[in-house]
Amino acid sequence: MDIKRSVAIIDDEAHLRESVAQYLQLYGFDTATYDAAEPALKQISPDFAGIVVTDIRMPGMDGMALLRKMQSVDPGLPVILMTGHGDVPMAVEAMRIGAFDFVEKPFEPERLRDLCQRATEIRARTLETRALRRELSDGTVLMRRLMGNSPSVAKMRETILDVAQADGHILILGETGTGKSLVARAIHACGPRASKPFVTLNCASVQAGQVEAMLFGAEDWPEKPLIDQAEGGTLCLEDVEDLPPGAQARLLETINAAEPTGGAARPLNMRIVAVSSRLGNSPPPAEVMRDDLYFRLAGLIVEVPPLRARGEDILALFSHFTIQFAEEYGCEPPTLNAGDAANLVQAPWPGNIRQLINLAERAVLQARRGETNISALLIDDGFDGPVMAVDAEKPLKEHVDAFEKMLIDHALRRNQGSVAAVMTELALPRRTLNEKMAKYGLSRQDYL
């Protein structure tokens, strides 16, 4: 995690203010200094990527008033108070209302440095969590993460937008590693319940004896039941086929309570999204799931296609992930040759997108050593198809078009949308490049 070590220092005493700033700068902190609370408040907005160190006694707005104001601006902003000896009771009260900590003058610089280090780490985690929550509540962002232009993915996106507006329970089907959990979050984020909780339970990862307590509560269970946490929102049950029989019966009873003929006293004010890699479009055997519960959960069905059925998406996804890993490792992404591209498209991908991500990272690590043999990495994953072999059911033109699109996409990304640079790199005249970009739906604006 990249931690931004920024500190706003507020003190009316110039000597102390500058001394603290210089000391923290020696240890890699970025500092900004203010001689009063008011100018600092103008610069510190919600999601300020740093922390605040302030004196408690200042002319005008003092440290306590500043703390209260910052609590209203951003309750998660760490504020460290510098106090005189007689101000310790006031500092203790400040801790009660939300200050991160305090140091008593004269203080050891190392003590303040260590507090600033802990506070910036906590601040980074807070901002990271907020960003993730915003992303998971933004349907447009999640839909963009469902990358690909293949017919199967386009159909899935349309289905997601359709079922998101309905309010029935949903069953998401697909092989392991296809992105079913992301689809579940996208359905929630694109629907009318987006502002309400999204609560997840992985039924396979919890001991059978604890599932009912987690879902519905129990006398000896200290936490709020998930069925209550998801009130008004979405309850996502991953690996739903692993629900124990007792939990299946109680879940069915709870669902039936929302029906006019159910006869139970407790209505269900939420949507259930069930996720499974083993169920199908018909009721499973009774030992896996009772059919009356299956039909309740499978009112609407979304099928997530396997990677091997997504054609040219494979190359686009591989390019996307290799660029991401190359940025992380500080190197250039590997370049595919025709054989690598053909093998990527034809590989069976039993691990789906998860397997592709792993392969992309290994390819980047390989490229760091100056090697590029992606086909060999595929063979290590168990693929034994011949290089550049052509599937009889897929015309060669499909492979050529997919490879050509991948090359142009890769060049546009490397050159940040510079058409002139791509023309030079690929030795293409402008008109030809423009025609091919239009053919493959590539827009220069997406790469700027």
Short mmCIF file of C-alpha atoms in Angstrom, two decimals:
data_model
loop_
_atom_site.label_atom_id
_atom_site.label_comp_id
_atom_site.label_asym_id
_atom_site.label_seq_id
_atom_site.Cartn_x
_atom_site.Cartn_y
_atom_site.Cartn_z
CA MET A 1 0.00 0.00 0.00
CA ASP A 2 1.35 3.41 -1.06
CA ILE A 3 1.13 5.59 2.06
CA LYS A 4 1.07 9.35 1.60
CA ARG A 5 2.92 10.79 4.63
CA SER A 6 1.46 14.32 4.73
CA VAL A 7 1.20 16.35 7.93
CA ALA A 8 -0.52 19.71 8.42
CA ILE A 9 1.15 21.49 11.37
CA ILE A 10 -0.80 24.27 13.10
CA ASP A 11 0.78 26.43 15.81
CA ASP A 12 0.94 30.17 16.41
CA GLU A 13 4.55 29.88 17.64
CA ALA A 14 6.72 30.10 14.52
CA HIS A 15 9.80 28.53 16.14
CA LEU A 16 7.98 25.41 17.32
CA ARG A 17 5.97 25.13 14.10
CA GLU A 18 9.05 25.22 11.87
CA SER A 19 11.11 22.95 14.17
CA VAL A 20 8.42 20.24 14.06
CA ALA A 21 8.14 20.57 10.28
CA GLN A 22 11.90 20.29 9.72
CA TYR A 23 12.20 17.29 12.04
CA LEU A 24 9.37 15.39 10.32
CA GLN A 25 10.78 16.21 6.90
CA LEU A 26 13.99 14.45 7.87
CA TYR A 27 11.95 11.25 8.21
CA GLY A 28 10.21 11.55 4.85
CA PHE A 29 7.02 13.39 5.80
CA ASP A 30 5.58 16.10 3.56
CA THR A 31 4.61 19.04 5.76
CA ALA A 32 2.50 22.17 5.44
CA THR A 33 2.53 24.77 8.22
CA TYR A 34 -0.15 27.21 9.39
CA ASP A 35 -0.03 29.92 12.07
CA ALA A 36 -3.76 29.64 12.86
CA ALA A 37 -6.66 27.23 12.57
CA GLU A 38 -8.71 29.23 10.09
CA PRO A 39 -6.30 29.11 7.08
CA ALA A 40 -5.68 25.40 7.74
CA LEU A 41 -9.40 24.65 7.59
CA LYS A 42 -9.58 26.21 4.13
CA GLN A 43 -7.01 23.70 2.86
CA ILE A 44 -8.21 20.56 4.67
CA SER A 45 -11.22 19.04 2.95
CA PRO A 46 -12.93 15.66 3.34
CA ASP A 47 -10.55 12.87 2.24
CA PHE A 48 -7.49 15.05 2.94
CA ALA A 49 -4.66 12.57 2.30
CA GLY A 50 -2.79 13.22 5.51
CA ILE A 51 -3.05 14.01 9.22
CA VAL A 52 -3.13 17.11 11.44
CA VAL A 53 -0.79 18.12 14.28
CA THR A 54 -2.07 21.18 16.16
CA ASP A 55 -1.38 23.18 19.28
CA ILE A 56 -4.25 23.17 21.75
CA ARG A 57 -3.99 26.84 22.81
CA MET A 58 -3.99 29.39 19.98
CA PRO A 59 -5.50 32.84 19.41
CA GLY A 60 -8.88 32.76 17.69
CA MET A 61 -9.99 29.17 17.15
CA ASP A 62 -8.16 26.92 19.63
CA GLY A 63 -7.22 23.28 19.16
CA MET A 64 -10.40 21.93 20.76
CA ALA A 65 -12.63 24.01 18.48
CA LEU A 66 -10.50 23.00 15.51
CA LEU A 67 -10.83 19.33 16.47
CA ARG A 68 -14.63 19.59 16.64
CA LYS A 69 -14.72 21.36 13.28
CA MET A 70 -12.53 18.73 11.65
CA GLN A 71 -14.66 15.98 13.16
CA SER A 72 -17.63 17.49 11.32
CA VAL A 73 -15.61 17.75 8.09
CA ASP A 74 -14.16 14.21 8.28
CA PRO A 75 -14.60 12.04 11.41
CA GLY A 76 -11.81 9.74 10.21
CA LEU A 77 -9.11 12.43 10.05
CA PRO A 78 -6.40 11.79 12.70
CA VAL A 79 -5.67 14.89 14.81
CA ILE A 80 -2.68 14.94 17.20
CA LEU A 81 -2.69 17.67 19.85
CA MET A 82 0.36 19.44 21.32
CA THR A 83 -0.40 20.52 24.88
CA GLY A 84 1.15 22.39 27.77
CA HIS A 85 1.38 20.76 31.19
CA GLY A 86 -1.79 22.40 32.45
CA ASP A 87 -3.75 21.35 29.38
CA VAL A 88 -3.53 17.58 29.93
CA PRO A 89 -7.12 17.29 31.27
CA MET A 90 -8.29 19.15 28.17
CA ALA A 91 -6.28 16.79 25.97
CA VAL A 92 -7.86 13.78 27.66
CA GLU A 93 -11.27 15.26 26.90
CA ALA A 94 -10.13 15.75 23.29
CA MET A 95 -9.25 12.06 23.11
CA ARG A 96 -12.76 11.26 24.28
CA ILE A 97 -14.33 13.25 21.47
CA GLY A 98 -12.10 11.84 18.77
CA ALA A 99 -8.49 13.11 18.86
CA PHE A 100 -5.94 10.53 17.74
CA ASP A 101 -3.49 11.27 20.60
CA PHE A 102 -1.58 14.09 22.26
CA VAL A 103 1.97 15.00 23.25
CA GLU A 104 2.81 17.16 26.25
CA LYS A 105 5.32 19.98 25.79
CA PRO A 106 8.24 19.71 25.98
CA PHE A 107 7.95 16.41 24.12
CA GLU A 108 10.47 13.98 22.69
CA PRO A 109 10.57 14.42 18.89
CA GLU A 110 10.71 10.64 18.46
CA ARG A 111 7.36 10.32 20.26
CA LEU A 112 5.69 12.73 17.82
CA ARG A 113 7.37 11.04 14.85
CA ASP A 114 6.07 7.62 15.91
CA LEU A 115 2.56 9.00 16.44
CA CYS A 116 2.63 10.60 12.99
CA GLN A 117 3.81 7.32 11.45
CA ARG A 118 0.95 5.33 13.03
CA ALA A 119 -1.60 8.01 12.19
CA THR A 120 -0.59 8.21 8.51
CA GLU A 121 -0.79 4.42 8.19
CA ILE A 122 -4.28 4.43 9.70
CA ARG A 123 -5.28 7.35 7.47
CA ALA A 124 -4.10 5.49 4.37
CA ARG A 125 -6.18 2.45 5.30
CA THR A 126 -9.22 4.64 5.97
CA LEU A 127 -8.98 6.35 2.59
CA GLU A 128 -8.36 3.04 0.83
CA THR A 129 -11.47 1.54 2.44
CA ARG A 130 -13.55 4.59 1.49
CA ALA A 131 -12.39 4.40 -2.11
CA LEU A 132 -13.27 0.70 -2.24
CA ARG A 133 -16.70 1.32 -0.78
CA ARG A 134 -17.38 4.10 -3.26
CA GLU A 135 -16.30 1.83 -6.09
CA LEU A 136 -18.47 -1.02 -4.85
CA SER A 137 -21.47 1.32 -4.66
CA ASP A 138 -20.93 2.79 -8.12
CA GLY A 139 -22.65 0.70 -10.76
CA THR A 140 -20.90 2.42 -13.67
CA VAL A 141 -17.47 1.66 -12.18
CA LEU A 142 -18.35 -1.97 -11.59
CA MET A 143 -19.76 -2.37 -15.07
CA ARG A 144 -16.49 -1.02 -16.51
CA ARG A 145 -14.65 -3.69 -14.53
CA LEU A 146 -16.68 -6.33 -16.38
CA MET A 147 -14.31 -5.92 -19.32
CA GLY A 148 -14.80 -7.38 -22.75
CA ASN A 149 -16.69 -6.94 -26.01
CA SER A 150 -17.45 -10.56 -26.87
CA PRO A 151 -21.12 -11.39 -27.52
CA SER A 152 -21.33 -13.48 -24.33
CA VAL A 153 -20.09 -10.62 -22.13
CA ALA A 154 -22.27 -8.05 -23.91
CA LYS A 155 -25.29 -10.28 -23.28
CA MET A 156 -24.30 -10.71 -19.62
CA ARG A 157 -24.02 -6.94 -19.12
CA GLU A 158 -27.49 -6.44 -20.60
CA THR A 159 -28.86 -9.14 -18.29
CA ILE A 160 -27.24 -7.49 -15.26
CA LEU A 161 -28.87 -4.15 -16.07
CA ASP A 162 -32.24 -5.86 -16.57
CA VAL A 163 -32.29 -7.96 -13.40
CA ALA A 164 -30.83 -5.12 -11.30
CA GLN A 165 -34.05 -3.16 -11.81
CA ALA A 166 -36.23 -6.11 -10.81
CA ASP A 167 -36.58 -7.04 -7.15
CA GLY A 168 -36.70 -10.82 -7.27
CA HIS A 169 -34.05 -13.09 -5.84
CA ILE A 170 -31.23 -13.99 -8.23
CA LEU A 171 -29.07 -17.04 -8.86
CA ILE A 172 -25.67 -16.35 -10.45
CA LEU A 173 -24.13 -19.38 -12.17
CA GLY A 174 -20.63 -19.85 -13.54
CA GLU A 175 -17.39 -21.73 -13.22
CA THR A 176 -14.86 -20.95 -10.51
CA GLY A 177 -12.84 -17.85 -11.27
CA THR A 178 -15.22 -16.23 -13.77
CA GLY A 179 -16.02 -13.17 -11.63
CA LYS A 180 -19.40 -14.12 -10.16
CA SER A 181 -18.83 -12.07 -6.99
CA LEU A 182 -18.13 -8.98 -9.09
CA VAL A 183 -21.37 -9.60 -11.01
CA ALA A 184 -23.26 -9.84 -7.71
CA ARG A 185 -21.91 -6.47 -6.58
CA ALA A 186 -22.69 -4.93 -9.97
CA ILE A 187 -26.31 -6.09 -9.73
CA HIS A 188 -26.64 -4.49 -6.30
CA ALA A 189 -24.89 -1.28 -7.36
CA CYS A 190 -27.01 -0.84 -10.50
CA GLY A 191 -30.34 -1.35 -8.74
CA PRO A 192 -32.64 0.66 -6.46
CA ARG A 193 -31.05 -0.89 -3.34
CA ALA A 194 -27.58 0.51 -4.17
CA SER A 195 -27.57 2.87 -1.16
CA LYS A 196 -28.46 0.02 1.23
CA PRO A 197 -26.10 -2.62 2.68
CA PHE A 198 -24.47 -5.34 0.60
CA VAL A 199 -23.71 -8.23 2.97
CA THR A 200 -21.78 -11.34 1.91
CA LEU A 201 -21.54 -14.83 3.40
CA ASN A 202 -19.35 -17.51 1.85
CA CYS A 203 -21.27 -20.62 2.85
CA ALA A 204 -18.31 -22.91 2.12
CA SER A 205 -15.90 -21.08 4.41
CA VAL A 206 -17.97 -21.26 7.61
CA GLN A 207 -18.36 -24.28 9.85
CA ALA A 208 -21.76 -25.90 9.31
CA GLY A 209 -22.73 -25.39 12.95
CA GLN A 210 -22.14 -21.63 12.73
CA VAL A 211 -23.98 -20.79 9.51
CA GLU A 212 -27.45 -20.58 11.09
CA ALA A 213 -26.16 -18.42 13.95
CA MET A 214 -24.40 -16.07 11.54
CA LEU A 215 -27.45 -15.77 9.32
CA PHE A 216 -30.28 -15.71 11.84
CA GLY A 217 -28.66 -15.14 15.23
CA ALA A 218 -28.57 -17.28 18.38
CA GLU A 219 -28.52 -16.75 22.13
CA ASP A 220 -24.80 -17.46 22.35
CA TRP A 221 -23.92 -15.57 19.13
CA PRO A 222 -22.57 -12.09 19.95
CA GLU A 223 -22.84 -10.51 16.50
CA LYS A 224 -25.81 -9.01 14.69
CA PRO A 225 -27.37 -11.61 12.35
CA LEU A 226 -26.52 -11.12 8.69
CA ILE A 227 -30.22 -11.23 7.83
CA ASP A 228 -30.59 -8.06 9.94
CA GLN A 229 -27.40 -6.43 8.67
CA ALA A 230 -28.71 -6.74 5.11
CA GLU A 231 -32.06 -5.13 5.96
CA GLY A 232 -33.29 -3.15 2.96
CA GLY A 233 -30.29 -4.17 0.85
CA THR A 234 -28.77 -7.34 -0.59
CA LEU A 235 -27.69 -10.58 1.07
CA CYS A 236 -25.15 -12.36 -1.14
CA LEU A 237 -24.75 -16.08 -0.43
CA GLU A 238 -21.60 -17.36 -2.15
CA ASP A 239 -21.30 -21.14 -2.67
CA VAL A 240 -24.97 -21.31 -1.71
CA GLU A 241 -25.06 -25.06 -2.40
CA ASP A 242 -22.97 -25.52 0.77
CA LEU A 243 -25.74 -24.22 3.05
CA PRO A 244 -26.49 -26.95 5.64
CA PRO A 245 -29.99 -28.47 5.56
CA GLY A 246 -31.09 -26.63 8.72
CA ALA A 247 -30.03 -23.29 7.34
CA GLN A 248 -31.75 -24.07 4.03
CA ALA A 249 -35.01 -24.73 5.87
CA ARG A 250 -34.79 -21.50 7.89
CA LEU A 251 -33.88 -19.46 4.82
CA LEU A 252 -36.87 -20.86 2.94
CA GLU A 253 -39.11 -20.06 5.89
CA THR A 254 -37.79 -16.50 5.98
CA ILE A 255 -38.35 -16.05 2.24
CA ASN A 256 -41.86 -17.47 2.49
CA ALA A 257 -42.65 -14.94 5.21
CA ALA A 258 -42.70 -12.26 2.51
CA GLU A 259 -45.39 -14.13 0.57
CA PRO A 260 -49.06 -13.32 1.26
CA THR A 261 -49.76 -17.02 1.87
CA GLY A 262 -46.60 -17.70 3.80
CA GLY A 263 -48.24 -17.51 7.21
CA ALA A 264 -44.99 -16.47 8.94
CA ALA A 265 -44.74 -13.27 10.96
CA ARG A 266 -41.47 -11.84 9.63
CA PRO A 267 -41.37 -10.30 6.13
CA LEU A 268 -38.14 -10.30 4.14
CA ASN A 269 -37.10 -6.76 3.26
CA MET A 270 -34.07 -7.57 1.14
CA ARG A 271 -32.94 -9.22 -2.05
CA ILE A 272 -31.00 -12.48 -1.94
CA VAL A 273 -28.31 -13.02 -4.57
CA ALA A 274 -27.15 -16.64 -4.52
CA VAL A 275 -23.85 -17.51 -6.20
CA SER A 276 -22.85 -21.00 -7.28
CA SER A 277 -20.22 -22.76 -9.37
CA ARG A 278 -21.93 -26.16 -9.07
CA LEU A 279 -25.66 -25.56 -9.50
CA GLY A 280 -27.28 -25.35 -12.91
CA ASN A 281 -30.49 -24.27 -14.63
CA SER A 282 -32.48 -27.12 -13.11
CA PRO A 283 -33.05 -28.25 -9.52
CA PRO A 284 -30.05 -30.06 -8.03
CA PRO A 285 -30.27 -33.42 -6.25
CA ALA A 286 -32.09 -33.29 -2.93
CA GLU A 287 -28.88 -33.95 -0.99
CA VAL A 288 -27.41 -30.71 -2.42
CA MET A 289 -30.35 -28.32 -2.13
CA ARG A 290 -34.07 -28.70 -1.56
CA ASP A 291 -35.92 -27.86 -4.75
CA ASP A 292 -38.41 -25.47 -3.12
CA LEU A 293 -35.51 -23.28 -1.96
CA TYR A 294 -33.84 -23.56 -5.37
CA PHE A 295 -36.93 -22.24 -7.15
CA ARG A 296 -37.16 -19.34 -4.69
CA LEU A 297 -33.55 -18.34 -5.32
CA ALA A 298 -33.61 -19.00 -9.07
CA GLY A 299 -36.44 -16.59 -9.86
CA LEU A 300 -33.91 -14.74 -12.02
CA ILE A 301 -30.73 -16.36 -13.36
CA VAL A 302 -27.52 -14.72 -14.57
CA GLU A 303 -24.93 -16.93 -16.25
CA VAL A 304 -21.29 -15.78 -16.26
CA PRO A 305 -19.48 -17.15 -19.32
CA PRO A 306 -16.22 -19.08 -18.97
CA LEU A 307 -13.09 -17.37 -20.26
CA ARG A 308 -12.57 -19.91 -23.05
CA ALA A 309 -15.90 -18.78 -24.58
CA ARG A 310 -14.92 -15.12 -24.73
CA GLY A 311 -12.70 -15.10 -27.84
CA GLU A 312 -10.78 -11.86 -28.34
CA ASP A 313 -11.61 -10.74 -24.79
CA ILE A 314 -8.82 -13.07 -23.67
CA LEU A 315 -6.19 -10.95 -25.41
CA ALA A 316 -7.69 -7.67 -24.20
CA LEU A 317 -7.80 -8.93 -20.61
CA PHE A 318 -4.27 -10.31 -20.81
CA SER A 319 -3.03 -6.97 -22.12
CA HIS A 320 -4.88 -5.11 -19.34
CA PHE A 321 -3.45 -7.29 -16.57
CA THR A 322 0.10 -7.29 -17.91
CA ILE A 323 0.06 -3.48 -18.07
CA GLN A 324 -1.16 -3.35 -14.47
CA PHE A 325 1.55 -5.73 -13.25
CA ALA A 326 4.23 -3.97 -15.32
CA GLU A 327 3.37 -0.70 -13.57
CA GLU A 328 3.52 -2.46 -10.20
CA TYR A 329 6.92 -4.06 -10.90
CA GLY A 330 8.37 -1.05 -12.73
CA CYS A 331 9.03 -2.66 -16.09
CA GLU A 332 7.68 -2.87 -19.62
CA PRO A 333 4.81 -5.31 -20.29
CA PRO A 334 5.68 -8.34 -22.44
CA THR A 335 4.90 -8.27 -26.16
CA LEU A 336 2.93 -11.15 -27.62
CA ASN A 337 3.98 -12.88 -30.80
CA ALA A 338 1.43 -14.53 -33.10
CA GLY A 339 1.96 -17.96 -31.56
CA ASP A 340 1.42 -16.69 -28.02
CA ALA A 341 -1.75 -14.86 -29.06
CA ALA A 342 -3.16 -17.93 -30.82
CA ASN A 343 -2.42 -20.14 -27.83
CA LEU A 344 -3.98 -17.67 -25.39
CA VAL A 345 -7.19 -17.66 -27.42
CA GLN A 346 -7.30 -21.47 -27.74
CA ALA A 347 -6.27 -22.44 -24.19
CA PRO A 348 -9.00 -24.17 -22.13
CA TRP A 349 -8.59 -21.85 -19.08
CA PRO A 350 -9.99 -24.16 -16.39
CA GLY A 351 -9.19 -21.47 -13.79
CA ASN A 352 -10.81 -18.74 -15.93
CA ILE A 353 -9.94 -15.10 -15.16
CA ARG A 354 -8.11 -15.99 -11.94
CA GLN A 355 -5.79 -18.22 -13.97
CA LEU A 356 -5.32 -15.49 -16.59
CA ILE A 357 -4.36 -12.97 -13.89
CA ASN A 358 -1.79 -15.40 -12.47
CA LEU A 359 -0.37 -16.03 -15.94
CA ALA A 360 -0.15 -12.28 -16.65
CA GLU A 361 1.85 -11.70 -13.47
CA ARG A 362 4.22 -14.55 -14.27
CA ALA A 363 4.66 -13.18 -17.80
CA VAL A 364 5.62 -9.76 -16.44
CA LEU A 365 8.08 -11.31 -13.98
CA GLN A 366 9.52 -13.30 -16.86
CA ALA A 367 9.81 -10.13 -18.96
CA ARG A 368 11.78 -8.45 -16.16
CA ARG A 369 14.49 -11.06 -16.75
CA GLY A 370 14.52 -10.26 -20.46
CA GLU A 371 12.58 -13.36 -21.47
CA THR A 372 9.25 -13.62 -23.31
CA ASN A 373 7.84 -17.11 -23.72
CA ILE A 374 4.19 -16.96 -22.82
CA SER A 375 3.41 -20.19 -24.63
CA ALA A 376 5.85 -21.97 -22.31
CA LEU A 377 3.96 -20.55 -19.32
CA LEU A 378 0.75 -21.90 -20.80
CA ILE A 379 2.34 -25.33 -21.15
CA ASP A 380 3.34 -25.11 -17.48
CA ASP A 381 -0.37 -24.54 -16.76
CA GLY A 382 -1.23 -27.77 -18.58
CA PHE A 383 -2.05 -26.45 -22.07
CA ASP A 384 -0.74 -28.88 -24.67
CA GLY A 385 -2.16 -27.31 -27.82
CA PRO A 386 0.19 -26.65 -30.76
CA VAL A 387 1.46 -23.12 -31.40
CA MET A 388 -0.66 -21.28 -34.01
CA ALA A 389 -2.99 -24.24 -34.35
CA VAL A 390 -6.37 -23.16 -35.72
CA ASP A 391 -9.63 -24.43 -34.25
CA ALA A 392 -11.69 -25.89 -37.06
CA GLU A 393 -14.77 -24.16 -35.67
CA LYS A 394 -13.03 -20.77 -35.61
CA PRO A 395 -11.92 -19.24 -38.92
CA LEU A 396 -8.36 -18.02 -39.15
CA LYS A 397 -9.75 -14.50 -39.72
CA GLU A 398 -11.06 -14.46 -36.11
CA HIS A 399 -7.58 -15.16 -34.77
CA VAL A 400 -5.99 -12.60 -37.09
CA ASP A 401 -8.53 -9.91 -36.19
CA ALA A 402 -8.17 -10.61 -32.47
CA PHE A 403 -4.40 -10.45 -32.68
CA GLU A 404 -4.47 -7.26 -34.76
CA LYS A 405 -6.83 -5.57 -32.30
CA MET A 406 -4.64 -6.62 -29.39
CA LEU A 407 -1.54 -5.12 -31.05
CA ILE A 408 -3.24 -1.77 -31.70
CA ASP A 409 -4.76 -1.67 -28.22
CA HIS A 410 -1.37 -2.45 -26.67
CA ALA A 411 0.36 0.25 -28.73
CA LEU A 412 -2.29 2.85 -27.85
CA ARG A 413 -1.86 2.07 -24.15
CA ARG A 414 1.92 2.26 -24.33
CA ASN A 415 1.78 5.57 -26.17
CA GLN A 416 -1.06 7.06 -24.12
CA GLY A 417 -3.33 7.54 -27.11
CA SER A 418 -0.76 9.21 -29.39
CA VAL A 419 -1.88 8.22 -32.88
CA ALA A 420 1.37 9.51 -34.43
CA ALA A 421 3.45 7.30 -32.10
CA VAL A 422 1.28 4.25 -32.86
CA MET A 423 1.60 4.91 -36.61
CA THR A 424 5.38 4.88 -36.24
CA GLU A 425 5.49 1.83 -33.96
CA LEU A 426 3.19 -0.30 -36.15
CA ALA A 427 4.30 1.20 -39.50
CA LEU A 428 0.74 2.04 -40.45
CA PRO A 429 -0.49 5.05 -42.45
CA ARG A 430 -2.99 7.25 -40.58
CA ARG A 431 -5.97 6.29 -42.74
CA THR A 432 -5.33 2.57 -42.28
CA LEU A 433 -4.91 2.98 -38.52
CA ASN A 434 -8.11 5.04 -38.27
CA GLU A 435 -10.04 2.41 -40.22
CA LYS A 436 -8.77 -0.41 -38.04
CA MET A 437 -9.49 1.53 -34.83
CA ALA A 438 -13.06 2.13 -36.04
CA LYS A 439 -13.38 -1.55 -37.02
CA TYR A 440 -12.36 -2.74 -33.56
CA GLY A 441 -14.17 -0.07 -31.57
CA LEU A 442 -10.96 1.54 -30.25
CA SER A 443 -11.21 5.21 -29.30
CA ARG A 444 -8.17 7.39 -28.78
CA GLN A 445 -9.96 9.18 -25.92
CA ASP A 446 -9.91 5.97 -23.84
CA TYR A 447 -6.11 5.99 -23.75
CA LEU A 448 -5.33 9.61 -22.95
#
